[in-house]
CSV table of C-alpha atoms in Angstrom, one decimal:
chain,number,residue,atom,x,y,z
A,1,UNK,CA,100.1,84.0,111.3
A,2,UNK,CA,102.5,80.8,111.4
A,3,UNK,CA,106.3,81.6,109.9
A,4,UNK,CA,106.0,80.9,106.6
A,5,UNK,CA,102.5,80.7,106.0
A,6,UNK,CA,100.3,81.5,102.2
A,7,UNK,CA,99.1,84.6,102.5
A,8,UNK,CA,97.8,85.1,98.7
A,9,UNK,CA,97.8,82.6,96.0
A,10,UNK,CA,96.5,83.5,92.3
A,11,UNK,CA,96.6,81.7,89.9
A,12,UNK,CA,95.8,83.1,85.9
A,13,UNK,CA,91.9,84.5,86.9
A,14,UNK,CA,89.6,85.8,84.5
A,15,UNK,CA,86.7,88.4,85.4
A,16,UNK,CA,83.8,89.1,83.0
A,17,UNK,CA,81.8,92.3,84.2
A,18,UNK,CA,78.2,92.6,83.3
A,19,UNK,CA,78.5,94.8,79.7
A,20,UNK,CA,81.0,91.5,78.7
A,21,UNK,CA,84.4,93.5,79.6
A,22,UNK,CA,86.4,90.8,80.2
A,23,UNK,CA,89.6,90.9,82.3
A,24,UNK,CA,92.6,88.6,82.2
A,25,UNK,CA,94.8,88.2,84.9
A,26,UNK,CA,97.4,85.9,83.7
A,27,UNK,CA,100.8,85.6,83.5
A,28,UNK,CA,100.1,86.6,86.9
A,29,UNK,CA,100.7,83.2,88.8
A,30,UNK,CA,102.0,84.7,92.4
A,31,UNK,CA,102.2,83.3,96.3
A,32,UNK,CA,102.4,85.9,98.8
A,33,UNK,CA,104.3,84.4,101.8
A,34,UNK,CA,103.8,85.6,105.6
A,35,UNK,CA,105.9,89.2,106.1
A,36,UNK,CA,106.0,89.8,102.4
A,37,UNK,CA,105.0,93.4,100.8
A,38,UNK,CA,103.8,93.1,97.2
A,39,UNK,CA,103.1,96.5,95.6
A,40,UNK,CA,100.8,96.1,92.8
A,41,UNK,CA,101.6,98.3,89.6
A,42,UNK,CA,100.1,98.8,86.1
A,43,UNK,CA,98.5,101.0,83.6
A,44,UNK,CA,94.8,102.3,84.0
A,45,UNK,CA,92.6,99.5,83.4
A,46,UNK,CA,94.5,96.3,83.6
A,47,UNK,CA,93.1,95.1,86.3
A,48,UNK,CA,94.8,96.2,89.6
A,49,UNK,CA,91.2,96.9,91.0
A,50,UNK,CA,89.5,93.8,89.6
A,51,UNK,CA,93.1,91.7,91.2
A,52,UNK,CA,91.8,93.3,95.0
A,53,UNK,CA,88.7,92.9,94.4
A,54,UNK,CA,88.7,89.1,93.9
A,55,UNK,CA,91.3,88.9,96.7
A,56,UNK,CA,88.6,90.5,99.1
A,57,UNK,CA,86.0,87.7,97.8
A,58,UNK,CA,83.8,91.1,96.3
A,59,UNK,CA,84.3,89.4,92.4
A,60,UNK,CA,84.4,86.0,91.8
A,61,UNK,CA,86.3,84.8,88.9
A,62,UNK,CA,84.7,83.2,85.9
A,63,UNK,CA,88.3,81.5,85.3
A,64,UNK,CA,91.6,80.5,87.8
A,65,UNK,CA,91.9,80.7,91.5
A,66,UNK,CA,92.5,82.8,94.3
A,67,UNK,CA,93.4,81.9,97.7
A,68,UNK,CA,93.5,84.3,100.8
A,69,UNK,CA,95.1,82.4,103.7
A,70,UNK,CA,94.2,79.3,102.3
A,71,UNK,CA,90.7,79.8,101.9
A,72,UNK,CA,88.0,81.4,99.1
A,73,UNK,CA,87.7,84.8,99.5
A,74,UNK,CA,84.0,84.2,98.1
A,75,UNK,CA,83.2,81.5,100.4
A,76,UNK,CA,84.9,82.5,103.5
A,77,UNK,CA,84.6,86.1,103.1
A,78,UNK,CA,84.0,86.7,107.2
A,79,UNK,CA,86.6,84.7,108.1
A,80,UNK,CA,89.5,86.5,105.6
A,81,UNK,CA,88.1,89.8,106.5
A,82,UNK,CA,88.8,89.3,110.1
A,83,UNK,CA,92.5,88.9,109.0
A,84,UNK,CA,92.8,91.8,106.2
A,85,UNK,CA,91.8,95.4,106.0
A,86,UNK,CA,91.6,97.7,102.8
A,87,UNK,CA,92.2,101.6,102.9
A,88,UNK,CA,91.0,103.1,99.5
A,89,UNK,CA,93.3,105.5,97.3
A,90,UNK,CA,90.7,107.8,97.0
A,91,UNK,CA,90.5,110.3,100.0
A,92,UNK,CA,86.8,110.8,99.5
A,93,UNK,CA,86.1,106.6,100.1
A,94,UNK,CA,88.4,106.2,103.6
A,95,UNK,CA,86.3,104.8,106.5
A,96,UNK,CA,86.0,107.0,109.1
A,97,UNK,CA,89.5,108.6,110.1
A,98,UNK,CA,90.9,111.6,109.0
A,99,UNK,CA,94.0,109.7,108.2
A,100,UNK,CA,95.4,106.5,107.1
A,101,UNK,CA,96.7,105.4,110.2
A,102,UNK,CA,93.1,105.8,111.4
A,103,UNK,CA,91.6,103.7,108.5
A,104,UNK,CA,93.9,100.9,109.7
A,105,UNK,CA,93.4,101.1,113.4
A,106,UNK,CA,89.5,100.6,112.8
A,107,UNK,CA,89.4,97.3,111.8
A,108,UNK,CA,91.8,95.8,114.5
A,109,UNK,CA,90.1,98.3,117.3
A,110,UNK,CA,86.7,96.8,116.3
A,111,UNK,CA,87.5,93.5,116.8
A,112,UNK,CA,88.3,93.7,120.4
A,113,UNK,CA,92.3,94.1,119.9
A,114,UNK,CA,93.4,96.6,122.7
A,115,UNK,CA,94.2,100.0,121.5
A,116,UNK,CA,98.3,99.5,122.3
A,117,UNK,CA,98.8,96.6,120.2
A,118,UNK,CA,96.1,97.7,117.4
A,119,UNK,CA,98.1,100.8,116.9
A,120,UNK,CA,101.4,99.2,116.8
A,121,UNK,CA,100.3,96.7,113.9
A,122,UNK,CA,99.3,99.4,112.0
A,123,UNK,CA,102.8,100.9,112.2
A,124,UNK,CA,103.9,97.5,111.3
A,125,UNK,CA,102.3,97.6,108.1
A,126,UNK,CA,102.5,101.1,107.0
């Protein structure tokens, strides 16, 4: 990643799910800058889900942007998810590892990154 570089950009997205629930994310405007940690906090069903979900390019928005290293997360899917990795809150949906840690290591391990350095971004990030 350059210094300084757009990590996440949203800007007011709107998500309509098939029964017609509809899903506002605005008031949410927000850039996400290289070595930045954004927790992302609200009641059930607001949308914290639907937010990572059009941030991994799985939902595309019927309304507003998002930006994932400068790029569509719908369009250019492959190219973010060589960049980001997801572990899921629930225990039952991890990948593979018994732990978190392990969850992380996966991607970076997978994608040729030698064990030594995988392991020590993962303990960057946790």
């Amino acid at each position: 990643m350059r210094q300084g570089e757009r990590i996440v950009e949203v800007d007011c997205i709107t998500h309509i799910y098939p029964d017609m629930t509809k899903v506002q994310i605005c008031g949410l405007e927000f850039v996400v800058n290289q070595g930045e940690r954004v927790g992302i906090l609200g009641a059930n069903g607001c949308g914290k889900t639907t937010l990572i979900k059009h941030l991994l390019g799985i939902l595309m928005p019927k309304e507003g942007s998002v930006r994932v290293f400068g790029l569509d997360p719908v369009k250019e899917y492959s190219k973010i998810r060589e960049r980001v990795g997801v572990v899921m809150q629930d225990i039952d949906e991890q990948i593979l590892g018994p732990t978190v840690f392990d969850d992380i290591l996966f991607g970076p391990l997978n994608y040729g990154i030698p064990k030594a350095k995988a392991e020590a971004m993962a303990k960057d990030v946790i």
